[in-house]
CSV table of C-alpha atoms in Angstrom, one decimal:
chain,number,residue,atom,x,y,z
A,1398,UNK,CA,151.5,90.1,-31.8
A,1399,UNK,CA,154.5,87.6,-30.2
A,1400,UNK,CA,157.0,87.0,-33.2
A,1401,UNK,CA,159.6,85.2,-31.7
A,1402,UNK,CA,162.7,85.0,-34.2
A,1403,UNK,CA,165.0,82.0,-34.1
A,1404,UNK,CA,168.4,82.0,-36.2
A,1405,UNK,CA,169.5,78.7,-38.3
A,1406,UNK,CA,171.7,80.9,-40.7
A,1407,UNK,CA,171.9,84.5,-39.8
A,1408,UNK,CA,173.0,85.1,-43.3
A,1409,UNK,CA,170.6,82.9,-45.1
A,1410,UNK,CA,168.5,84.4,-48.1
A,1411,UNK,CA,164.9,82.7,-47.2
A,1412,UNK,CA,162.7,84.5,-43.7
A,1413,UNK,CA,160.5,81.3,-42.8
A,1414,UNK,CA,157.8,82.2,-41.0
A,1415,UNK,CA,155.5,80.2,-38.8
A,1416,UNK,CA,151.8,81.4,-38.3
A,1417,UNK,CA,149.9,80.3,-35.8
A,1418,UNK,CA,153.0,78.0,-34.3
A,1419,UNK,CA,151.1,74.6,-32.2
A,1420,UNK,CA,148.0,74.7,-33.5
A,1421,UNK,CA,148.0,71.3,-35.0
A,1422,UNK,CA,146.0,68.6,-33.0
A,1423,UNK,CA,147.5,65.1,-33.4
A,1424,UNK,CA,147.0,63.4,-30.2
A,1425,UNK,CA,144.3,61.2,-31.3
A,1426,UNK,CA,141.2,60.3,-29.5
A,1427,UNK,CA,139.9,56.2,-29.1
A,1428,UNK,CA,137.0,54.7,-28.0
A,1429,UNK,CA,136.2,51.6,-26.7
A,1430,UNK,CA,133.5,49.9,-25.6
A,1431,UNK,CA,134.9,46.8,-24.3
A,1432,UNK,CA,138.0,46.0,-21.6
A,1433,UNK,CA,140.8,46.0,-24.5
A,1434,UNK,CA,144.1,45.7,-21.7
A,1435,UNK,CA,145.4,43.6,-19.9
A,1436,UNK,CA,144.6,45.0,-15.9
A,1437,UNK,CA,148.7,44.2,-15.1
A,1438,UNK,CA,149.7,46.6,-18.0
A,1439,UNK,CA,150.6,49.8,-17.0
A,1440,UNK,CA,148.9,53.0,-18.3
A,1441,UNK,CA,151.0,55.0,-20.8
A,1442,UNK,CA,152.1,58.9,-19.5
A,1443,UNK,CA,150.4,61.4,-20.9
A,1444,UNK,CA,153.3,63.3,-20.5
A,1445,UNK,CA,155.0,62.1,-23.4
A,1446,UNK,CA,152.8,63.3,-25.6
A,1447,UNK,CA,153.5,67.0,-24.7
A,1448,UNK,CA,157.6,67.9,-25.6
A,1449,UNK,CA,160.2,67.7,-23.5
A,1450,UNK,CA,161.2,71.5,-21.8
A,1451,UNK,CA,162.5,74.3,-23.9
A,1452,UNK,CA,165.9,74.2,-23.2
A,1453,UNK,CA,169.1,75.4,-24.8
A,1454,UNK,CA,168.9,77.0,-28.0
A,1455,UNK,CA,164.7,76.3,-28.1
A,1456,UNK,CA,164.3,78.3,-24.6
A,1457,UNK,CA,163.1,80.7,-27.4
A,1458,UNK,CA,160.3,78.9,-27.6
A,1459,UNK,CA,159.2,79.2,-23.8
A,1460,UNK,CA,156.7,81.5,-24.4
A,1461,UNK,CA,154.9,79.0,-26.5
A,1462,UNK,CA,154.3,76.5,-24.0
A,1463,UNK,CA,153.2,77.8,-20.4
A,1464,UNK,CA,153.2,75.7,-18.1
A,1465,UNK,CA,155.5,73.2,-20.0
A,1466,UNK,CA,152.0,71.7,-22.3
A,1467,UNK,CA,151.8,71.5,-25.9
A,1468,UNK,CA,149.0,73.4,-25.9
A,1469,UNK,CA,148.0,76.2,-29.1
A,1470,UNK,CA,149.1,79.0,-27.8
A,1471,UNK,CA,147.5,82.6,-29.0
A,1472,UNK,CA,146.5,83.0,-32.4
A,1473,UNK,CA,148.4,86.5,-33.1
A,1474,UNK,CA,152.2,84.5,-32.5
A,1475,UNK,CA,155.0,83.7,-34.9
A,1476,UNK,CA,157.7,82.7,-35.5
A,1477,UNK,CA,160.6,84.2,-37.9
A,1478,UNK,CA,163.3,82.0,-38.9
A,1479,UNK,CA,166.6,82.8,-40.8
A,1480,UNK,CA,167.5,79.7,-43.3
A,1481,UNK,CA,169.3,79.2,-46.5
A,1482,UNK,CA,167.4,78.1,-49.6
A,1483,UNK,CA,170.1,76.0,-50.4
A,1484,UNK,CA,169.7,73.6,-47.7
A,1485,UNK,CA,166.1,73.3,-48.2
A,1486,UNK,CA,166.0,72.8,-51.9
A,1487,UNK,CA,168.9,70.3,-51.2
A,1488,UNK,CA,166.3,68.3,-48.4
A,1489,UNK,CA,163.1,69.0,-49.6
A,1490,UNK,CA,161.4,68.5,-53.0
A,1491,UNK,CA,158.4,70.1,-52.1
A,1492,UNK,CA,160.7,73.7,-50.9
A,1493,UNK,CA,162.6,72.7,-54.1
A,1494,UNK,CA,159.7,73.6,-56.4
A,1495,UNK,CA,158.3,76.6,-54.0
A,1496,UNK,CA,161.7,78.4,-54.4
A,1497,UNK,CA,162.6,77.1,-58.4
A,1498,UNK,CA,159.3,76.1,-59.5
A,1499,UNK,CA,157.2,78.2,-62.0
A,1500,UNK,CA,155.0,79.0,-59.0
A,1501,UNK,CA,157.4,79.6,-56.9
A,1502,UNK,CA,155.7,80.5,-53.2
A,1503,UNK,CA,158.8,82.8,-51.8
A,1504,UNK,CA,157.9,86.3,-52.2
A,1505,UNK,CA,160.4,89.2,-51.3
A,1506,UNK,CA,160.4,91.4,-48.0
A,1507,UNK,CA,163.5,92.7,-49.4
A,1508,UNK,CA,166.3,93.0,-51.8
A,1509,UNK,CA,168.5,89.7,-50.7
A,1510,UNK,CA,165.8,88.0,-48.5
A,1511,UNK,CA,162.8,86.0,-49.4
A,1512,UNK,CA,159.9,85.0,-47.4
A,1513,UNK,CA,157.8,82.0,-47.4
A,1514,UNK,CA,155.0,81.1,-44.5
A,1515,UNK,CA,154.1,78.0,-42.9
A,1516,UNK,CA,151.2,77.9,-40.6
A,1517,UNK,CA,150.4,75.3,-37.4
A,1518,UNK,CA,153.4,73.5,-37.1
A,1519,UNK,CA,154.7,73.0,-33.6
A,1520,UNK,CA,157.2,75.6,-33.2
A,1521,UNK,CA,160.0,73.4,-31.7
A,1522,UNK,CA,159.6,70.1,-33.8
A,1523,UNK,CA,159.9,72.3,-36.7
A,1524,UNK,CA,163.2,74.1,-35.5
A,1525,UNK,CA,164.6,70.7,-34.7
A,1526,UNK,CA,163.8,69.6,-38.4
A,1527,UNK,CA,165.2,73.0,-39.4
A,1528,UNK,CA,168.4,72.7,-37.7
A,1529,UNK,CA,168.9,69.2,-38.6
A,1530,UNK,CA,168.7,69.3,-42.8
A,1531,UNK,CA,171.4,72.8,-42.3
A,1532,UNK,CA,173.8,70.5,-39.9
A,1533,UNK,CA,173.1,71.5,-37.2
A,1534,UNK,CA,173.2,68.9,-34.6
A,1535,UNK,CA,174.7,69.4,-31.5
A,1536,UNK,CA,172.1,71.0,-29.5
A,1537,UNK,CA,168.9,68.4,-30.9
A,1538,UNK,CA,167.1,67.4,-27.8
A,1539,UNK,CA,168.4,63.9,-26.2
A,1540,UNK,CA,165.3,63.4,-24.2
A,1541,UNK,CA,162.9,63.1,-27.1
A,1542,UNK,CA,159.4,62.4,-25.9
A,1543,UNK,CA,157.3,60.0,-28.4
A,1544,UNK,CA,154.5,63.1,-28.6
A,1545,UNK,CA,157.8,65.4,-30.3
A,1546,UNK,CA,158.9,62.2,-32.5
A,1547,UNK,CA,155.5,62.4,-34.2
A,1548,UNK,CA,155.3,66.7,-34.3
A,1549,UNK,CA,158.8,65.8,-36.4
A,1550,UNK,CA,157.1,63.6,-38.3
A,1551,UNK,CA,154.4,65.0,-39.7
A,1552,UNK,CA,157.1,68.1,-41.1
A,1553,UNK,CA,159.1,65.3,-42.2
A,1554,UNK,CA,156.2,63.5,-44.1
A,1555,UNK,CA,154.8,66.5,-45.7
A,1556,UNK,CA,158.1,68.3,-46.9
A,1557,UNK,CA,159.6,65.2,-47.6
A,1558,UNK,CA,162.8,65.5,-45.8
A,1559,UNK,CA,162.7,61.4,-44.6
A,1560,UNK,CA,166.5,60.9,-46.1
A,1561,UNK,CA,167.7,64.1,-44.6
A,1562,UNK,CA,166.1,62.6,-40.9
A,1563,UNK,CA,166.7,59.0,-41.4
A,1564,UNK,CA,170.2,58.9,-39.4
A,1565,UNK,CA,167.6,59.4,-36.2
A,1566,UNK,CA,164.8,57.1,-36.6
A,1567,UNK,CA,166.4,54.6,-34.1
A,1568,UNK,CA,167.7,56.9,-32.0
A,1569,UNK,CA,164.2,58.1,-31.9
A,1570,UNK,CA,162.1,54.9,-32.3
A,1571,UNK,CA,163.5,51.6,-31.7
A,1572,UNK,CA,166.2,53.0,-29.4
A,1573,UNK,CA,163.8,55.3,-27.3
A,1574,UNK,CA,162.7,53.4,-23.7
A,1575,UNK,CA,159.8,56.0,-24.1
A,1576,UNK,CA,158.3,55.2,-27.6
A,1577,UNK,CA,158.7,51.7,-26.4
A,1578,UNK,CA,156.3,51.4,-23.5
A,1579,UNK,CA,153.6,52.9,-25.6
A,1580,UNK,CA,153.6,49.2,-27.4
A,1581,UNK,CA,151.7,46.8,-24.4
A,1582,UNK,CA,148.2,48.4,-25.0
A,1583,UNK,CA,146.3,50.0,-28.1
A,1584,UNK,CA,145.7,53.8,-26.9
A,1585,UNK,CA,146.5,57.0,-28.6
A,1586,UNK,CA,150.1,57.1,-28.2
A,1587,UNK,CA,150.5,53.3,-30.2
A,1588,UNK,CA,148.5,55.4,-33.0
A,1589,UNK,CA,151.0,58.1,-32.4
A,1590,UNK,CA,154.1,55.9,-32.9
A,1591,UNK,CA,152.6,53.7,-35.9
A,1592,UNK,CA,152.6,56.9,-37.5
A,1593,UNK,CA,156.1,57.6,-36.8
A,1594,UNK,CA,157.4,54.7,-37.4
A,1595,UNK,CA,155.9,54.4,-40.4
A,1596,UNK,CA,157.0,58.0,-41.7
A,1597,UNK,CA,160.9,56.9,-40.8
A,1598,UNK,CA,160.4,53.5,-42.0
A,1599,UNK,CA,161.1,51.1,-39.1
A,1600,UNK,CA,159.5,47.4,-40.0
A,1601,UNK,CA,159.9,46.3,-36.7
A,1602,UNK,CA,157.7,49.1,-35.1
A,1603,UNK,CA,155.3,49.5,-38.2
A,1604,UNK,CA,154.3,45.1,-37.7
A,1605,UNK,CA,154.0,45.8,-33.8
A,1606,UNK,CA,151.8,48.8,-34.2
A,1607,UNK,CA,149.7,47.2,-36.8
A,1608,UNK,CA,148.9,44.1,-35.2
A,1609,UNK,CA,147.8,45.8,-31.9
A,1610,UNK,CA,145.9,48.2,-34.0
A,1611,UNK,CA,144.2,45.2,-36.0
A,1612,UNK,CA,143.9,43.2,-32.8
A,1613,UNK,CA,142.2,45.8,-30.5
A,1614,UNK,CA,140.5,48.5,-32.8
A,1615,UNK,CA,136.8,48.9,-32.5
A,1616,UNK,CA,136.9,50.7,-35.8
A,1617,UNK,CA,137.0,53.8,-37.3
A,1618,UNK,CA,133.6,55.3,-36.1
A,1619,UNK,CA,135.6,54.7,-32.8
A,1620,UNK,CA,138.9,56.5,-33.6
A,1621,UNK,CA,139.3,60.8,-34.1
A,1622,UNK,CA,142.9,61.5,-36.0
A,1623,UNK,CA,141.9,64.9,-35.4
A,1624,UNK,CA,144.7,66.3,-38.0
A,1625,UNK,CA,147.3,63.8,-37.5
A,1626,UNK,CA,147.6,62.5,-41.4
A,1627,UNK,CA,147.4,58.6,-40.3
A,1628,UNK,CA,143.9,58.0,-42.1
A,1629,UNK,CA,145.7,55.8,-45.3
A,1630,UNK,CA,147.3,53.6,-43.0
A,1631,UNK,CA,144.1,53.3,-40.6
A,1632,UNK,CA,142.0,52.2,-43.6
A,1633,UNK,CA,144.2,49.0,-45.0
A,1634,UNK,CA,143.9,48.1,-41.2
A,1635,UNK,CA,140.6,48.4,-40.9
A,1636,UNK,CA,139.7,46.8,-44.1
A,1637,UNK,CA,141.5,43.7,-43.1
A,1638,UNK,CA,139.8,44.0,-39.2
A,1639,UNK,CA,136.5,44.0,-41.1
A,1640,UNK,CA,137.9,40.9,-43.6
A,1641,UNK,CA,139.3,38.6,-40.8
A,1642,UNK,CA,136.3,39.2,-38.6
A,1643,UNK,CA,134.0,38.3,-41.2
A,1644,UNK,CA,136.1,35.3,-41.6
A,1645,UNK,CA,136.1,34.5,-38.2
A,1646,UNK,CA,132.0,34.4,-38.1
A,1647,UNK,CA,132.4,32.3,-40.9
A,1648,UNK,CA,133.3,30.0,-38.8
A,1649,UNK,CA,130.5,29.2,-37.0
A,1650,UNK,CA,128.3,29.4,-40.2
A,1651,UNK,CA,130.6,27.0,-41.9
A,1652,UNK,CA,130.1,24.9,-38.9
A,1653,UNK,CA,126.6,24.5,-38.0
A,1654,UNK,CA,126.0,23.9,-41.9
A,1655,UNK,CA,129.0,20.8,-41.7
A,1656,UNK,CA,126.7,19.7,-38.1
A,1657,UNK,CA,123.3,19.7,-39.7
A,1658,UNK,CA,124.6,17.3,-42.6
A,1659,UNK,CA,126.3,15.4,-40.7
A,1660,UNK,CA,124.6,12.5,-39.3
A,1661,UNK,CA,127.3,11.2,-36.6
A,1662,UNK,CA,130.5,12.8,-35.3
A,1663,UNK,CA,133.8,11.8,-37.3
A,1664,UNK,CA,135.9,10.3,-34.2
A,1665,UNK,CA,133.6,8.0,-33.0
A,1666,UNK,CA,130.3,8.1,-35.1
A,1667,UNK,CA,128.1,9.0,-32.0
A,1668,UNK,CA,124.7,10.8,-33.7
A,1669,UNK,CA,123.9,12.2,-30.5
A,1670,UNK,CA,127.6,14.2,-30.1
A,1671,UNK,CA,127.0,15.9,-33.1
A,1672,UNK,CA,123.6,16.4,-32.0
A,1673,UNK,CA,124.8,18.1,-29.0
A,1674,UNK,CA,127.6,20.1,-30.3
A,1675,UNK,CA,124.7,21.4,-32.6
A,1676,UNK,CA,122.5,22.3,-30.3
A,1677,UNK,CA,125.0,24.4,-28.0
A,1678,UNK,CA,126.6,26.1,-31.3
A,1679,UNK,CA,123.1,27.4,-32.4
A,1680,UNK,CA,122.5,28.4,-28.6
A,1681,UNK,CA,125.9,30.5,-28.9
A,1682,UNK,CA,124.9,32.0,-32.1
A,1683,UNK,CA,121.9,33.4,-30.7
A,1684,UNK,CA,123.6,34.8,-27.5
A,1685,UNK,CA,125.4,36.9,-29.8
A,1686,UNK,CA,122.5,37.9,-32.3
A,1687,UNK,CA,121.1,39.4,-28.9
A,1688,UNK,CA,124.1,41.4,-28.5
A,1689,UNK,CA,123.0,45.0,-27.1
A,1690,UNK,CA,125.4,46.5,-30.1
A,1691,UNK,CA,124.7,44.2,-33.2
A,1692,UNK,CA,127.4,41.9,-34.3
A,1693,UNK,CA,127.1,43.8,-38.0
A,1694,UNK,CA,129.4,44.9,-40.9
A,1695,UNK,CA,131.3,47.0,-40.4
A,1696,UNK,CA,131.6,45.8,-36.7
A,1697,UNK,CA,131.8,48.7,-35.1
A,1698,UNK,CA,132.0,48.7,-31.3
A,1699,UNK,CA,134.1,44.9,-31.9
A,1700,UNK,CA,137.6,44.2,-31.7
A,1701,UNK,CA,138.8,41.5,-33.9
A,1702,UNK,CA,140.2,40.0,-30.7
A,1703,UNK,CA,137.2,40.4,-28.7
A,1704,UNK,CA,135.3,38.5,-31.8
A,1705,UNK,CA,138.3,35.7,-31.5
A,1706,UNK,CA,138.2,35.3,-27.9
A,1707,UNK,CA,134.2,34.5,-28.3
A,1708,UNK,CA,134.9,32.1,-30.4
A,1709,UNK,CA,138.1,30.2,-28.9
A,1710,UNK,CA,136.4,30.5,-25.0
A,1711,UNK,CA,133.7,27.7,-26.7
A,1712,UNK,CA,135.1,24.8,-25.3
A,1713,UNK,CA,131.9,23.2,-24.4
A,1714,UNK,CA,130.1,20.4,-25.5
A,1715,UNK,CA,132.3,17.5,-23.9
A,1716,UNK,CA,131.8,14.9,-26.0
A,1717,UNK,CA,130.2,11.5,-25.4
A,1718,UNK,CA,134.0,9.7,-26.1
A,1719,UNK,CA,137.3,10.4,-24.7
A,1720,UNK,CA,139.2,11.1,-27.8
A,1721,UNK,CA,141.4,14.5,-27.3
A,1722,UNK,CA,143.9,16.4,-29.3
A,1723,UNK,CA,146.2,19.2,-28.7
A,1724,UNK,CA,147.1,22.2,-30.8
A,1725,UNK,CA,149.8,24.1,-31.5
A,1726,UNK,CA,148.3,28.2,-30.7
A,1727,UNK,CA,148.9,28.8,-26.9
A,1728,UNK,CA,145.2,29.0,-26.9
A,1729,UNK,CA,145.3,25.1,-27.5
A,1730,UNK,CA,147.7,24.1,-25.6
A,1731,UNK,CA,146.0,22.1,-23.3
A,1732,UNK,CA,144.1,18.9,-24.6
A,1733,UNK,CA,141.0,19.6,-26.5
A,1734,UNK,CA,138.1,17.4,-27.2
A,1735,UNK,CA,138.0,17.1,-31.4
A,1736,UNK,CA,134.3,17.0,-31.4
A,1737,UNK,CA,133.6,19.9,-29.4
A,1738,UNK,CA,133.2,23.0,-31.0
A,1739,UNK,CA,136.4,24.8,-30.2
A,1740,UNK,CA,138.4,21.7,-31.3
A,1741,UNK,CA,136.4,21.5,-34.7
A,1742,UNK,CA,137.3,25.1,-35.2
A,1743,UNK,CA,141.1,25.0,-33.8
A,1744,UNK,CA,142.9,24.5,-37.0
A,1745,UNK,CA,140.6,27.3,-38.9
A,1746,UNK,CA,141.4,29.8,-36.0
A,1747,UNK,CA,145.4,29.2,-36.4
A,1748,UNK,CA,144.8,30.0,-40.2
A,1749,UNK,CA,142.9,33.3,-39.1
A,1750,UNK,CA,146.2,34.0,-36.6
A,1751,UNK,CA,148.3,33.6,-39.8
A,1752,UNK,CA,146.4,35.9,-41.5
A,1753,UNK,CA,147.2,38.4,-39.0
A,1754,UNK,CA,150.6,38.0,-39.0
A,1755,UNK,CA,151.4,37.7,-42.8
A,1756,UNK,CA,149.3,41.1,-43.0
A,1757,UNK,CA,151.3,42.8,-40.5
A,1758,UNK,CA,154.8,41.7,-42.1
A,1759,UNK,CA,153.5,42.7,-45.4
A,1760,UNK,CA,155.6,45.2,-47.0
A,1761,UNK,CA,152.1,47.4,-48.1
A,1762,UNK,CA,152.4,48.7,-44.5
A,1763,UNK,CA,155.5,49.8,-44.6
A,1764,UNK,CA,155.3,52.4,-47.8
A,1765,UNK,CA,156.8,56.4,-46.5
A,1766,UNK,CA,155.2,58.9,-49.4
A,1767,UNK,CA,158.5,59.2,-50.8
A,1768,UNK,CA,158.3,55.3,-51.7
A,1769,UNK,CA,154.7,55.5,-53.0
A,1770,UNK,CA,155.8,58.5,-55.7
């Protein structure tokens, strides 16, 4: 077997050791069955999902990582670490009631020393959390790649040590050129940094990783977590993907009832404009009943911007009039013709874009565990 030991306090009374160090998979996996990007964006480096190189004090952890990939490394490795209970209870409520609680987890390898095991954890995020809560800070990586943000993370989130890491969120997050190009396109990094953003508890990041997340995902049958613990957040998101695109076909019902009653248009009382705009709406809506992936609940296989776009690219009939009207969304900035059916929907759509914002500034969205307890 490798056991590789690493010293945070040579004199400390707790051995941690790490089982199986790496084997956690959170690099999440996303489908998509429609063009979601913008061609001009550039394509996010897969690089920075793996860690930065093992250097300084970590170069123990070389072996881990041939080839300089965060891959799982053989099964029979560990990974022995001196620390002092003292710090831990002090950072962690969940080590707090494994070394005082009634069922306290530590069991003794010897007189003074105590052990407790952890299993999967990458082996260097969880040093770097390690060495941070006993003070130990010169040394933590400068060149933190977004993929070793959210191996930190996870620790953080399920030992509960967000105050004793909170002084590094921005360093790591909004300060970090890396995390920050993974924002222009919905892929498995933004997934990545909601996570970690919403683990440290920065707004800003959280409200720009939800809205491209509501905007672009297909839906959960088209997303694998694998084990990164992200599923809470996913669901509010997709609930309200699934509300506002409901919402959005709405629309069109709400429409072609309003243009059957009607018996002339309001601008200029022309039967046969409403009789037009009619006819093309009910020509759309059976384009996309004949969709080869149906248009369903829960809409899987449909972004809620995909299912926008169909809806605001309608700018057909022209009416029989010259009456025109502009709007304030950048989709409407150019004149639109009131009776067609994208300016009889214009004002609805911009209530649908407010949705989305207001949901994505929402506090909900910004909860850590701590805060929810």
């Amino acid at each position: 077997m490798l056991s590789i030991p690493y010293d945070i306090d040579p004199g400390g009374d707790i051995e941690l050791v790490l089982n199986k160090p790496n084997n956690q998979k959170i690099v999440p996996a996303l489908y998509f069955t429609q063009d979601v990007t913008d061609p001009d964006n550039t394509e996010f480096d897969d690089l920075e999902l793996n860690n930065p190189p093992c250097a300084g004090r970590y170069s123990a952890f070389k072996e881990l990582y041939p080839a300089g990939k965060t891959i799982v490394p053989p099964v029979d490795s560990e990974v022995r670490m001196s620390v002092s209970s003292r710090h831990l209870i002090l950072a962690s409520r969940a080590f707090k009631a494994m070394l005082e609680g009634p069922w306290s987890e530590a069991t003794s390898s010897s007189q003074s020393v105590r052990q407790i095991n952890a299993s999967d954890w990458d082996a260097m995020a969880f040093a770097i959390v390690l060495d941070i809560i006993h003070g130990r800070h010169r040394g933590i990586p400068e060149d933190m790649t977004l993929g070793l943000v959210a191996r930190i993370a996870t620790i953080v989130d399920y030992y509960g040590f967000h105050e004793a890491l909170y002084v590094y969120r921005k360093r790591w997050l909004s300060e970090n050129a890396k995390v920050k190009a993974s924002t222009d396109k919905l892929c498995d990094a933004s997934l990545l940094c909601l996570y970690a953003a919403w683990v440290f508890s920065d707004k800003d990041i959280i409200s720009s990783m939800a809205r491209l997340t509501l905007l672009y995902s297909e839906g959960l049958a088209q997303t694998n977590t694998f084990d990164l613990p992200i599923g809470g957040i996913l669901d509010n998101i997709e609930g309200q993907r699934q509300h506002l695109i409901t919402e959005s076909l709405h629309l069109l019902d709400d429409l072609q009832d309003q243009l059957l009653k009607e018996t002339s248009c309001p601008m200029e009382q022309e039967a046969q404009c409403t009789t037009l705009t009619l006819g093309v709406l009910m020509r759309i809506r059976h384009g996309i009943t004949s969709l080869s992936i149906p248009l369903e609940h829960p809409y899987d296989g449909y972004s809620l911007n995909s299912v926008l776009h169909t809806i605001t690219d309608i700018e057909k009939p022209m009416a029989l009039h010259s009456k025109s009207i502009k709007f304030r969304t950048s989709k409407w900035t150019k004149a639109s013709r009131p009776c067609s059916i994208g300016g009889r929907l214009a004002e609805r759509i911009e209530s649908i874009q407010s949705e989305i914002w207001s949901f994505c500034m929402s506090s909900t969205l910004e909860k850590t565990p701590t805060e929810e307890k």
